Amino acid sequence: MNAASNAIRMPRAIGLTVSLAVIACLWLAGQASAHVYWGSLNLNRVGRANPDGSGLEPNLISGALEPWGVAVDGKHLYWANEQANTIGRSNLDGTDIEANFIPAAEPTGLAVAEGHIYWISPGPREIGRAKLDGSEVEPEFIPNVEAFAGLAASSEFIYWGDTSGSGSIGRARLDGSSVEEDFIDPVDPIVPYGVAVDPSHVYWANSMNDSIGRADLSGGSIEEEFIPNAHPAGVAVDANYVYWGKAQPPEAIGRADIDGGNIQSNFIPGAEEAFGLATDVAPTTLSTSPAVDLDAGTIQGVTDLAGANAPTGTVGIDLYGPGSKGCAGTPLASSTARVSGNGSYESAKFTPTQTGTYRWQATYSGDAENNPVDGACEGAVTITPATASTPLTPLNSWLNVVARERDRRRGKAKVAIDVSGPGELTLSGKHVKEVSHRVSRAGIVKLAISPTGALAQDLARNRSVRAEVRIAFTTSSGTALVRRLRMRLTKR
């Protein structure tokens, strides 16, 4: 029996009502969980249930060896085999079990973020890391930290529970830098055996006062008894709720609203030994909006990939023209972009040959850690007949440069832009200061052209330079209109 196991069994042996616990939690943004998972520590199994408390599966994974921590990503469930010195993995439904997926010294807390799995090894007092395929194992990724149990991760930081001294919550960047062992240091002593994070707060399961505490992401606004009398063995959050394993009999999963209200201590009865909780991550999403280059007379689909875990693979973007209902039939054009992380991916530019409505449909191929995704038929842009001055015009939308003003004393300029309605107007360019302006209604907006870097140096030497700028207007409906212009800047 190792040190971590002793820490949990000794208090139970002398009759304390609070069991110690660990949590590995992923932030779920934008929707409720599909499942809640937990590790039944002394029963050597991992269970799950639906977020409404139904569908209890206490033996989803059997044969786990002291599963202190549990974590999930879009395709896999992970658990810490503290007794076996390994991290196990399976599909989310419990199939294809790999009990010895990653070797790790007495792992307790687990967390997954941005293509890596992190774990706590409390014996050697270090945090380890590996890629999600099990490769590039770094057992001493963050050495010499007082991490004992709870671990959580966001897209920027990992957080852990420090049970030494009066207790605190530590933090470091995902690359292991900027270690802050007392990032959250409450006034009263805490024993934080569970940690979770969402877009606004860090939470911890405090066995010292039987409560769940929380603080904002700056480490301030500490609420030491955010959810009192929880007797928590770990904590997890999703967009709507806080979950915890209740250590006091009758053992169960408790739940409260994300604001701490509507406390239900026995929300999922029958969830015994619930040490370490996790909730499903939000699904990967694709959304496509149109970009219209008014000067070049082209349209383009811009697809945003979000919610994937360090995605690779490809995004395919098909363009459908007038007469195609629901993006059916043969596309007018197809593009493929190689994926390197969440973000925006552009289709090839297309020059319309007829008026009407154009739409795009995007697909994400998926990879070893992310499922494929089919996007909607969206990004509609309706093109009206061309004129002599405007080769391409989206219906009821415009972006026109109506005036130019030069400031020869300072070597700057202003352009007056006529826009069709609410949206975001941005001026940018190489060695030009980027400026943005939120437009509330149709009208004229003035934007400054200010040289920077090499352009400002050339202006100081030569007293005259040519600036090339890009003016983009994203309408409230999502259409991005673009104009480009050249303007000579002079300085006396």
Short mmCIF file of C-alpha atoms in Angstrom, two decimals:
data_model
loop_
_atom_site.label_atom_id
_atom_site.label_comp_id
_atom_site.label_asym_id
_atom_site.label_seq_id
_atom_site.Cartn_x
_atom_site.Cartn_y
_atom_site.Cartn_z
CA MET A 1 0.00 0.00 0.00
CA ASN A 2 1.57 3.30 -1.05
CA ALA A 3 1.54 6.76 0.55
CA ALA A 4 -1.37 8.10 -1.47
CA SER A 5 -3.53 5.11 -0.55
CA ASN A 6 -2.66 5.50 3.12
CA ALA A 7 -3.78 9.11 3.01
CA ILE A 8 -7.28 8.03 2.09
CA ARG A 9 -7.65 4.86 4.13
CA MET A 10 -6.34 6.09 7.48
CA PRO A 11 -9.02 8.78 8.04
CA ARG A 12 -11.76 6.29 7.08
CA ALA A 13 -10.35 3.78 9.56
CA ILE A 14 -10.70 6.19 12.48
CA GLY A 15 -14.27 7.10 11.65
CA LEU A 16 -14.07 10.50 10.01
CA THR A 17 -17.14 11.33 7.97
CA VAL A 18 -15.18 12.93 5.15
CA SER A 19 -13.21 10.89 2.64
CA LEU A 20 -10.38 12.50 0.74
CA ALA A 21 -10.66 12.65 -3.01
CA VAL A 22 -9.11 13.72 -6.26
CA ILE A 23 -10.50 15.21 -9.40
CA ALA A 24 -9.43 15.50 -12.99
CA CYS A 25 -11.78 17.88 -14.72
CA LEU A 26 -12.19 19.28 -18.22
CA TRP A 27 -14.03 22.50 -18.76
CA LEU A 28 -17.25 22.00 -20.76
CA ALA A 29 -18.37 25.22 -22.42
CA GLY A 30 -21.69 25.99 -23.99
CA GLN A 31 -23.80 22.94 -23.10
CA ALA A 32 -24.63 20.49 -20.35
CA SER A 33 -22.66 17.26 -20.05
CA ALA A 34 -23.54 14.11 -21.92
CA HIS A 35 -22.25 12.05 -18.96
CA VAL A 36 -20.73 12.41 -15.53
CA TYR A 37 -17.84 10.00 -14.78
CA TRP A 38 -16.22 9.06 -11.48
CA GLY A 39 -13.59 6.72 -10.11
CA SER A 40 -14.74 4.39 -7.33
CA LEU A 41 -11.40 4.31 -5.53
CA ASN A 42 -11.61 1.33 -3.15
CA LEU A 43 -14.05 -0.56 -5.37
CA ASN A 44 -11.54 -0.48 -8.26
CA ARG A 45 -13.94 0.61 -10.94
CA VAL A 46 -15.06 3.64 -12.97
CA GLY A 47 -18.73 4.54 -13.29
CA ARG A 48 -20.86 7.02 -15.17
CA ALA A 49 -24.41 8.33 -15.41
CA ASN A 50 -26.40 10.73 -17.53
CA PRO A 51 -26.34 14.36 -16.36
CA ASP A 52 -30.00 14.10 -15.31
CA GLY A 53 -29.04 11.29 -12.92
CA SER A 54 -30.44 8.46 -15.04
CA GLY A 55 -28.58 5.64 -16.78
CA LEU A 56 -26.37 4.67 -13.84
CA GLU A 57 -23.46 2.45 -14.96
CA PRO A 58 -21.36 1.85 -11.82
CA ASN A 59 -19.17 -0.77 -13.57
CA LEU A 60 -18.39 0.99 -16.83
CA ILE A 61 -14.73 0.06 -16.25
CA SER A 62 -13.98 -2.83 -13.90
CA GLY A 63 -10.53 -3.94 -12.85
CA ALA A 64 -9.14 -0.43 -12.36
CA LEU A 65 -6.58 -0.32 -9.54
CA GLU A 66 -7.40 2.56 -7.18
CA PRO A 67 -8.68 5.02 -9.79
CA TRP A 68 -8.12 8.31 -8.01
CA GLY A 69 -8.44 10.54 -11.04
CA VAL A 70 -10.70 10.46 -14.10
CA ALA A 71 -10.55 12.61 -17.24
CA VAL A 72 -12.20 12.62 -20.65
CA ASP A 73 -11.69 14.15 -24.07
CA GLY A 74 -13.77 13.95 -27.23
CA LYS A 75 -13.05 10.25 -27.83
CA HIS A 76 -11.53 8.66 -24.72
CA LEU A 77 -11.93 8.09 -21.01
CA TYR A 78 -8.77 8.05 -18.86
CA TRP A 79 -8.25 6.91 -15.26
CA ALA A 80 -5.32 6.80 -12.84
CA ASN A 81 -4.32 3.30 -11.69
CA GLU A 82 -2.50 4.53 -8.61
CA GLN A 83 -1.77 1.03 -7.31
CA ALA A 84 -0.47 -0.23 -10.67
CA ASN A 85 1.59 2.88 -11.55
CA THR A 86 -0.22 3.37 -14.86
CA ILE A 87 -2.88 5.46 -16.56
CA GLY A 88 -5.64 3.49 -18.28
CA ARG A 89 -7.65 4.46 -21.34
CA SER A 90 -10.81 3.30 -23.13
CA ASN A 91 -13.43 4.59 -25.50
CA LEU A 92 -16.04 6.77 -23.81
CA ASP A 93 -18.46 3.83 -23.72
CA GLY A 94 -15.94 1.67 -21.85
CA THR A 95 -14.83 -0.47 -24.80
CA ASP A 96 -11.26 -1.08 -26.06
CA ILE A 97 -9.70 -0.91 -22.61
CA GLU A 98 -5.95 -0.22 -22.39
CA ALA A 99 -5.26 -0.70 -18.69
CA ASN A 100 -1.56 0.19 -18.97
CA PHE A 101 -1.79 2.97 -21.52
CA ILE A 102 0.86 5.27 -19.95
CA PRO A 103 3.39 4.36 -17.21
CA ALA A 104 3.20 6.82 -14.31
CA ALA A 105 4.46 6.75 -10.71
CA GLU A 106 1.48 6.46 -8.34
CA PRO A 107 -0.77 8.74 -10.43
CA THR A 108 -3.61 10.52 -8.68
CA GLY A 109 -5.08 13.61 -10.39
CA LEU A 110 -5.60 13.64 -14.17
CA ALA A 111 -6.45 16.38 -16.65
CA VAL A 112 -6.51 16.67 -20.44
CA ALA A 113 -5.90 19.83 -22.46
CA GLU A 114 -4.52 20.90 -25.83
CA GLY A 115 -3.28 17.52 -27.01
CA HIS A 116 -1.74 16.34 -23.71
CA ILE A 117 -2.71 14.39 -20.62
CA TYR A 118 -1.31 15.60 -17.29
CA TRP A 119 -1.05 13.70 -14.00
CA ILE A 120 0.12 14.15 -10.45
CA SER A 121 2.70 11.78 -8.89
CA PRO A 122 2.51 12.77 -5.22
CA GLY A 123 5.33 10.45 -4.07
CA PRO A 124 8.11 12.13 -6.06
CA ARG A 125 6.13 15.40 -5.89
CA GLU A 126 5.93 16.09 -9.59
CA ILE A 127 3.46 16.60 -12.41
CA GLY A 128 3.91 14.43 -15.50
CA ARG A 129 2.75 14.85 -19.06
CA ALA A 130 2.39 12.84 -22.27
CA LYS A 131 0.76 13.26 -25.64
CA LEU A 132 -2.75 11.90 -25.97
CA ASP A 133 -1.52 8.97 -28.06
CA GLY A 134 0.64 7.92 -25.10
CA SER A 135 3.93 9.05 -26.63
CA GLU A 136 6.57 11.51 -25.39
CA VAL A 137 6.10 10.70 -21.72
CA GLU A 138 7.61 13.38 -19.44
CA PRO A 139 7.33 12.08 -15.84
CA GLU A 140 9.10 15.16 -14.40
CA PHE A 141 7.35 17.76 -16.52
CA ILE A 142 6.94 20.04 -13.47
CA PRO A 143 9.23 18.79 -10.68
CA ASN A 144 9.33 19.69 -7.00
CA VAL A 145 5.75 20.88 -6.53
CA GLU A 146 3.49 20.21 -3.55
CA ALA A 147 0.77 18.71 -5.75
CA PHE A 148 -1.00 15.83 -4.06
CA ALA A 149 -4.37 15.20 -5.58
CA GLY A 150 -6.80 17.38 -7.53
CA LEU A 151 -5.83 18.44 -11.06
CA ALA A 152 -7.72 20.46 -13.65
CA ALA A 153 -6.89 22.19 -16.93
CA SER A 154 -8.14 25.00 -19.13
CA SER A 155 -6.83 26.01 -22.54
CA GLU A 156 -4.04 28.02 -20.84
CA PHE A 157 -3.29 26.64 -17.38
CA ILE A 158 -3.21 23.56 -15.20
CA TYR A 159 -4.35 23.84 -11.58
CA TRP A 160 -3.66 21.50 -8.67
CA GLY A 161 -4.44 21.00 -5.01
CA ASP A 162 -1.60 21.53 -2.54
CA THR A 163 -2.31 19.89 0.82
CA SER A 164 0.92 20.93 2.53
CA GLY A 165 0.85 23.61 5.23
CA SER A 166 -2.50 25.42 5.28
CA GLY A 167 -3.29 24.27 1.75
CA SER A 168 -3.62 26.20 -1.51
CA ILE A 169 -4.32 25.90 -5.22
CA GLY A 170 -1.28 25.96 -7.51
CA ARG A 171 -1.13 26.97 -11.14
CA ALA A 172 1.23 26.80 -14.13
CA ARG A 173 0.96 27.35 -17.85
CA LEU A 174 0.33 24.28 -20.00
CA ASP A 175 3.97 24.37 -21.14
CA GLY A 176 5.11 24.07 -17.52
CA SER A 177 6.22 27.69 -17.13
CA SER A 178 5.08 30.37 -14.65
CA VAL A 179 4.64 28.02 -11.70
CA GLU A 180 2.64 29.61 -8.84
CA GLU A 181 2.31 27.15 -5.98
CA ASP A 182 0.09 29.48 -3.90
CA PHE A 183 -1.98 30.91 -6.73
CA ILE A 184 -5.12 30.73 -4.57
CA ASP A 185 -4.34 30.88 -0.86
CA PRO A 186 -7.49 31.12 1.29
CA VAL A 187 -7.29 32.60 4.78
CA ASP A 188 -8.62 29.48 6.51
CA PRO A 189 -6.77 26.15 6.14
CA ILE A 190 -7.98 23.94 3.28
CA VAL A 191 -7.35 20.37 2.16
CA PRO A 192 -8.13 20.62 -1.58
CA TYR A 193 -8.44 17.06 -2.87
CA GLY A 194 -10.53 18.08 -5.86
CA VAL A 195 -10.02 20.89 -8.38
CA ALA A 196 -12.09 22.02 -11.38
CA VAL A 197 -12.13 25.03 -13.70
CA ASP A 198 -14.64 26.69 -16.01
CA PRO A 199 -14.50 29.93 -18.06
CA SER A 200 -14.88 32.13 -14.98
CA HIS A 201 -13.85 30.26 -11.81
CA VAL A 202 -11.59 27.70 -10.18
CA TYR A 203 -13.32 25.30 -7.76
CA TRP A 204 -11.94 23.01 -5.07
CA ALA A 205 -13.32 20.25 -2.86
CA ASN A 206 -12.23 21.15 0.67
CA SER A 207 -12.34 18.20 3.05
CA MET A 208 -11.23 20.50 5.88
CA ASN A 209 -14.61 22.25 6.11
CA ASP A 210 -16.75 19.85 4.03
CA SER A 211 -17.43 22.56 1.45
CA ILE A 212 -16.73 23.42 -2.14
CA GLY A 213 -14.86 26.69 -2.53
CA ARG A 214 -14.22 28.82 -5.56
CA ALA A 215 -12.31 31.88 -6.75
CA ASP A 216 -12.24 33.83 -10.00
CA LEU A 217 -9.58 33.14 -12.62
CA SER A 218 -7.35 35.89 -11.25
CA GLY A 219 -7.18 34.02 -7.93
CA GLY A 220 -9.31 36.62 -6.18
CA SER A 221 -12.92 36.90 -4.94
CA ILE A 222 -12.45 33.75 -2.84
CA GLU A 223 -15.65 32.07 -1.61
CA GLU A 224 -14.47 29.44 0.87
CA GLU A 225 -17.95 27.97 1.41
CA PHE A 226 -19.45 28.43 -2.03
CA ILE A 227 -21.39 25.17 -1.54
CA PRO A 228 -21.48 24.35 2.20
CA ASN A 229 -22.00 20.96 3.84
CA ALA A 230 -21.18 19.09 0.61
CA HIS A 231 -18.79 16.54 2.20
CA PRO A 232 -17.08 16.57 -1.21
CA ALA A 233 -14.86 13.84 -2.62
CA GLY A 234 -13.81 15.64 -5.77
CA VAL A 235 -15.55 18.23 -7.93
CA ALA A 236 -16.39 18.73 -11.61
CA VAL A 237 -18.23 21.42 -13.56
CA ASP A 238 -19.96 21.90 -16.86
CA ALA A 239 -21.75 24.90 -18.32
CA ASN A 240 -24.78 24.55 -16.03
CA TYR A 241 -23.85 22.58 -12.92
CA VAL A 242 -21.30 21.76 -10.25
CA TYR A 243 -20.97 18.03 -9.39
CA TRP A 244 -19.21 16.36 -6.48
CA GLY A 245 -18.79 12.94 -4.93
CA LYS A 246 -20.47 12.96 -1.50
CA ALA A 247 -18.27 11.07 0.94
CA GLN A 248 -20.72 11.03 3.86
CA PRO A 249 -23.20 8.10 3.81
CA PRO A 250 -25.33 7.57 1.90
CA GLU A 251 -22.64 8.04 -0.74
CA ALA A 252 -23.79 9.64 -3.98
CA ILE A 253 -23.02 12.27 -6.61
CA GLY A 254 -24.23 15.69 -5.52
CA ARG A 255 -25.17 18.51 -7.85
CA ALA A 256 -25.90 22.23 -7.67
CA ASP A 257 -26.58 24.96 -10.19
CA ILE A 258 -23.47 26.72 -11.43
CA ASP A 259 -24.29 29.70 -9.18
CA GLY A 260 -24.32 27.40 -6.13
CA GLY A 261 -28.10 27.23 -5.80
CA ASN A 262 -30.51 24.28 -5.92
CA ILE A 263 -28.23 21.92 -3.97
CA GLN A 264 -29.09 18.21 -4.40
CA SER A 265 -26.83 16.16 -2.14
CA ASN A 266 -28.10 12.77 -3.36
CA PHE A 267 -28.50 13.60 -7.03
CA ILE A 268 -27.13 10.25 -8.27
CA PRO A 269 -27.61 7.68 -5.50
CA GLY A 270 -25.63 4.47 -5.79
CA ALA A 271 -22.47 6.22 -6.99
CA GLU A 272 -20.23 4.78 -4.28
CA GLU A 273 -16.65 5.76 -3.52
CA ALA A 274 -16.89 8.64 -6.03
CA PHE A 275 -13.29 9.79 -5.95
CA GLY A 276 -12.39 11.90 -8.93
CA LEU A 277 -15.08 13.28 -11.25
CA ALA A 278 -15.16 14.43 -14.85
CA THR A 279 -17.77 15.62 -17.32
CA ASP A 280 -17.85 15.19 -21.08
CA VAL A 281 -16.21 17.89 -23.14
CA ALA A 282 -18.18 20.03 -25.55
CA PRO A 283 -18.37 18.68 -29.10
CA THR A 284 -16.19 20.06 -31.85
CA THR A 285 -18.02 22.68 -33.90
CA LEU A 286 -17.72 24.08 -37.42
CA SER A 287 -19.23 27.38 -38.52
CA THR A 288 -18.75 29.05 -41.89
CA SER A 289 -19.27 32.69 -42.82
CA PRO A 290 -18.76 34.42 -46.17
CA ALA A 291 -16.02 36.88 -47.07
CA VAL A 292 -16.56 39.17 -50.08
CA ASP A 293 -13.70 41.01 -51.74
CA LEU A 294 -15.52 43.91 -53.38
CA ASP A 295 -12.51 45.04 -55.41
CA ALA A 296 -11.47 41.64 -56.72
CA GLY A 297 -15.07 40.50 -57.25
CA THR A 298 -14.61 37.22 -55.35
CA ILE A 299 -16.34 35.37 -52.54
CA GLN A 300 -14.77 33.04 -50.01
CA GLY A 301 -15.88 30.77 -47.18
CA VAL A 302 -14.17 31.17 -43.79
CA THR A 303 -14.70 28.19 -41.48
CA ASP A 304 -14.09 28.36 -37.73
CA LEU A 305 -13.08 25.07 -36.08
CA ALA A 306 -13.62 25.18 -32.31
CA GLY A 307 -13.71 22.86 -29.31
CA ALA A 308 -11.35 20.20 -30.67
CA ASN A 309 -8.41 18.93 -28.65
CA ALA A 310 -5.22 20.05 -30.45
CA PRO A 311 -6.79 19.04 -33.78
CA THR A 312 -4.93 17.91 -36.88
CA GLY A 313 -6.35 16.52 -40.12
CA THR A 314 -8.14 18.61 -42.73
CA VAL A 315 -11.11 20.91 -43.21
CA GLY A 316 -12.95 20.58 -46.52
CA ILE A 317 -15.10 23.50 -47.70
CA ASP A 318 -17.59 23.07 -50.56
CA LEU A 319 -19.31 25.99 -52.30
CA TYR A 320 -22.86 25.64 -53.63
CA GLY A 321 -24.42 28.14 -55.98
CA PRO A 322 -27.86 29.52 -56.76
CA GLY A 323 -30.45 26.80 -57.25
CA SER A 324 -28.87 24.38 -54.79
CA LYS A 325 -31.17 23.71 -51.85
CA GLY A 326 -29.51 22.60 -48.65
CA CYS A 327 -26.09 22.26 -50.31
CA ALA A 328 -27.31 19.31 -52.36
CA GLY A 329 -25.81 18.09 -55.59
CA THR A 330 -22.40 18.84 -57.03
CA PRO A 331 -20.54 21.79 -55.48
CA LEU A 332 -19.34 24.65 -57.67
CA ALA A 333 -15.93 24.52 -56.02
CA SER A 334 -14.14 22.55 -53.31
CA SER A 335 -11.17 23.44 -51.12
CA THR A 336 -9.13 21.59 -48.51
CA ALA A 337 -7.15 23.20 -45.72
CA ARG A 338 -4.71 21.37 -43.44
CA VAL A 339 -5.61 21.78 -39.77
CA SER A 340 -3.16 22.85 -37.10
CA GLY A 341 -5.19 23.66 -34.02
CA ASN A 342 -8.55 25.34 -33.50
CA GLY A 343 -9.04 28.47 -35.57
CA SER A 344 -10.18 29.85 -38.92
CA TYR A 345 -9.60 28.10 -42.24
CA GLU A 346 -10.32 29.68 -45.61
CA SER A 347 -11.59 28.22 -48.85
CA ALA A 348 -10.16 29.20 -52.20
CA LYS A 349 -11.59 32.40 -53.63
CA PHE A 350 -14.37 32.06 -56.20
CA THR A 351 -15.60 34.53 -58.81
CA PRO A 352 -19.40 34.28 -59.23
CA THR A 353 -20.72 34.24 -62.79
CA GLN A 354 -24.38 34.68 -61.91
CA THR A 355 -26.48 36.49 -59.36
CA GLY A 356 -28.23 34.69 -56.54
CA THR A 357 -27.42 33.09 -53.19
CA TYR A 358 -24.24 31.12 -52.49
CA ARG A 359 -23.62 28.88 -49.48
CA TRP A 360 -20.80 26.75 -48.09
CA GLN A 361 -20.68 23.46 -46.24
CA ALA A 362 -17.57 22.46 -44.28
CA THR A 363 -16.43 19.08 -42.97
CA TYR A 364 -13.69 18.23 -40.50
CA SER A 365 -11.87 14.93 -41.07
CA GLY A 366 -11.17 14.23 -37.40
CA ASP A 367 -7.97 12.61 -36.13
CA ALA A 368 -6.81 10.13 -33.50
CA GLU A 369 -8.27 12.24 -30.68
CA ASN A 370 -11.16 14.09 -32.36
CA ASN A 371 -14.23 12.77 -34.13
CA PRO A 372 -15.18 13.90 -37.65
CA VAL A 373 -17.69 16.76 -37.87
CA ASP A 374 -20.08 17.79 -40.64
CA GLY A 375 -20.92 21.49 -40.69
CA ALA A 376 -24.23 23.03 -41.68
CA CYS A 377 -25.14 24.48 -45.05
CA GLU A 378 -24.54 28.11 -44.16
CA GLY A 379 -22.65 31.32 -44.82
CA ALA A 380 -25.25 32.55 -47.28
CA VAL A 381 -24.36 35.58 -49.37
CA THR A 382 -26.72 36.89 -52.04
CA ILE A 383 -25.10 38.63 -55.00
CA THR A 384 -26.88 41.35 -56.98
CA PRO A 385 -26.01 42.41 -60.54
CA ALA A 386 -22.62 44.06 -61.01
CA THR A 387 -22.22 47.71 -61.88
CA ALA A 388 -19.42 49.57 -63.60
CA SER A 389 -17.96 50.77 -60.29
CA THR A 390 -18.73 47.71 -58.16
CA PRO A 391 -17.91 44.34 -59.71
CA LEU A 392 -19.67 42.46 -56.93
CA THR A 393 -22.29 43.55 -54.43
CA PRO A 394 -23.86 41.48 -51.62
CA LEU A 395 -27.56 42.18 -51.34
CA ASN A 396 -28.36 45.05 -48.95
CA SER A 397 -24.73 45.36 -47.83
CA TRP A 398 -22.08 47.87 -48.84
CA LEU A 399 -18.67 49.17 -47.89
CA ASN A 400 -17.52 52.28 -49.71
CA VAL A 401 -14.58 54.64 -49.30
CA VAL A 402 -16.14 58.09 -49.69
CA ALA A 403 -13.32 60.46 -48.65
CA ARG A 404 -9.61 60.63 -47.85
CA GLU A 405 -7.86 63.18 -45.65
CA ARG A 406 -4.08 63.63 -45.34
CA ASP A 407 -2.36 65.00 -42.24
CA ARG A 408 0.92 66.21 -43.74
CA ARG A 409 2.20 67.60 -40.45
CA ARG A 410 2.17 64.19 -38.75
CA GLY A 411 2.48 61.96 -41.82
CA LYS A 412 -0.86 60.25 -41.21
CA ALA A 413 -4.24 60.08 -42.95
CA LYS A 414 -7.90 59.31 -42.43
CA VAL A 415 -10.41 57.55 -44.64
CA ALA A 416 -14.16 57.98 -44.42
CA ILE A 417 -16.04 54.70 -44.82
CA ASP A 418 -19.74 54.41 -45.66
CA VAL A 419 -21.20 51.16 -44.24
CA SER A 420 -24.63 49.61 -44.61
CA GLY A 421 -25.48 48.93 -40.99
CA PRO A 422 -24.30 47.43 -37.68
CA GLY A 423 -21.07 45.45 -37.62
CA GLU A 424 -17.32 45.52 -36.99
CA LEU A 425 -15.09 47.74 -39.13
CA THR A 426 -11.32 47.09 -39.19
CA LEU A 427 -8.43 48.79 -40.98
CA SER A 428 -5.13 46.92 -41.20
CA GLY A 429 -2.04 46.61 -43.37
CA LYS A 430 1.66 45.86 -43.38
CA HIS A 431 3.42 48.32 -41.07
CA VAL A 432 0.12 50.12 -40.47
CA LYS A 433 -1.45 50.35 -37.02
CA GLU A 434 -4.58 48.21 -36.90
CA VAL A 435 -7.74 50.00 -35.75
CA SER A 436 -11.22 48.63 -35.17
CA HIS A 437 -14.56 50.31 -34.66
CA ARG A 438 -17.89 48.76 -33.72
CA VAL A 439 -20.63 50.30 -35.85
CA SER A 440 -24.13 50.57 -34.41
CA ARG A 441 -25.97 51.76 -37.52
CA ALA A 442 -25.55 52.67 -41.17
CA GLY A 443 -23.46 55.74 -41.84
CA ILE A 444 -19.97 57.11 -42.28
CA VAL A 445 -17.06 56.20 -40.01
CA LYS A 446 -13.55 57.70 -40.12
CA LEU A 447 -10.51 55.49 -39.56
CA ALA A 448 -6.91 56.63 -39.13
CA ILE A 449 -3.99 55.35 -41.20
CA SER A 450 -0.85 55.50 -39.02
CA PRO A 451 2.47 54.10 -40.27
CA THR A 452 4.55 51.87 -37.98
CA GLY A 453 7.85 50.00 -38.18
CA ALA A 454 9.67 50.10 -41.51
CA LEU A 455 6.98 52.27 -43.13
CA ALA A 456 7.35 54.94 -40.43
CA GLN A 457 11.13 54.83 -40.84
CA ASP A 458 10.85 55.26 -44.62
CA LEU A 459 8.48 58.17 -44.09
CA ALA A 460 10.99 59.88 -41.77
CA ARG A 461 13.76 59.48 -44.33
CA ASN A 462 11.91 60.13 -47.59
CA ARG A 463 9.00 62.34 -46.41
CA SER A 464 6.68 60.32 -48.63
CA VAL A 465 5.55 56.66 -48.67
CA ARG A 466 2.72 54.62 -50.11
CA ALA A 467 0.59 52.72 -47.59
CA GLU A 468 -1.46 49.70 -48.61
CA VAL A 469 -4.40 49.01 -46.32
CA ARG A 470 -7.19 46.49 -46.06
CA ILE A 471 -10.59 47.67 -44.88
CA ALA A 472 -12.90 44.90 -43.67
CA PHE A 473 -16.49 45.24 -42.52
CA THR A 474 -18.18 42.25 -40.89
CA THR A 475 -21.92 42.81 -40.91
CA SER A 476 -24.19 41.78 -38.07
CA SER A 477 -25.29 38.83 -40.23
CA GLY A 478 -21.70 37.60 -40.47
CA THR A 479 -20.80 38.64 -44.02
CA ALA A 480 -17.26 40.02 -44.28
CA LEU A 481 -16.86 42.76 -46.93
CA VAL A 482 -13.34 43.74 -47.93
CA ARG A 483 -11.86 46.68 -49.82
CA ARG A 484 -8.21 47.46 -50.43
CA LEU A 485 -6.73 50.85 -51.12
CA ARG A 486 -3.39 52.53 -51.57
CA MET A 487 -2.78 55.96 -50.15
CA ARG A 488 0.28 58.18 -50.23
CA LEU A 489 1.37 59.54 -46.86
CA THR A 490 3.51 62.66 -46.78
CA LYS A 491 5.22 64.49 -43.96
CA ARG A 492 6.55 68.04 -44.12
#
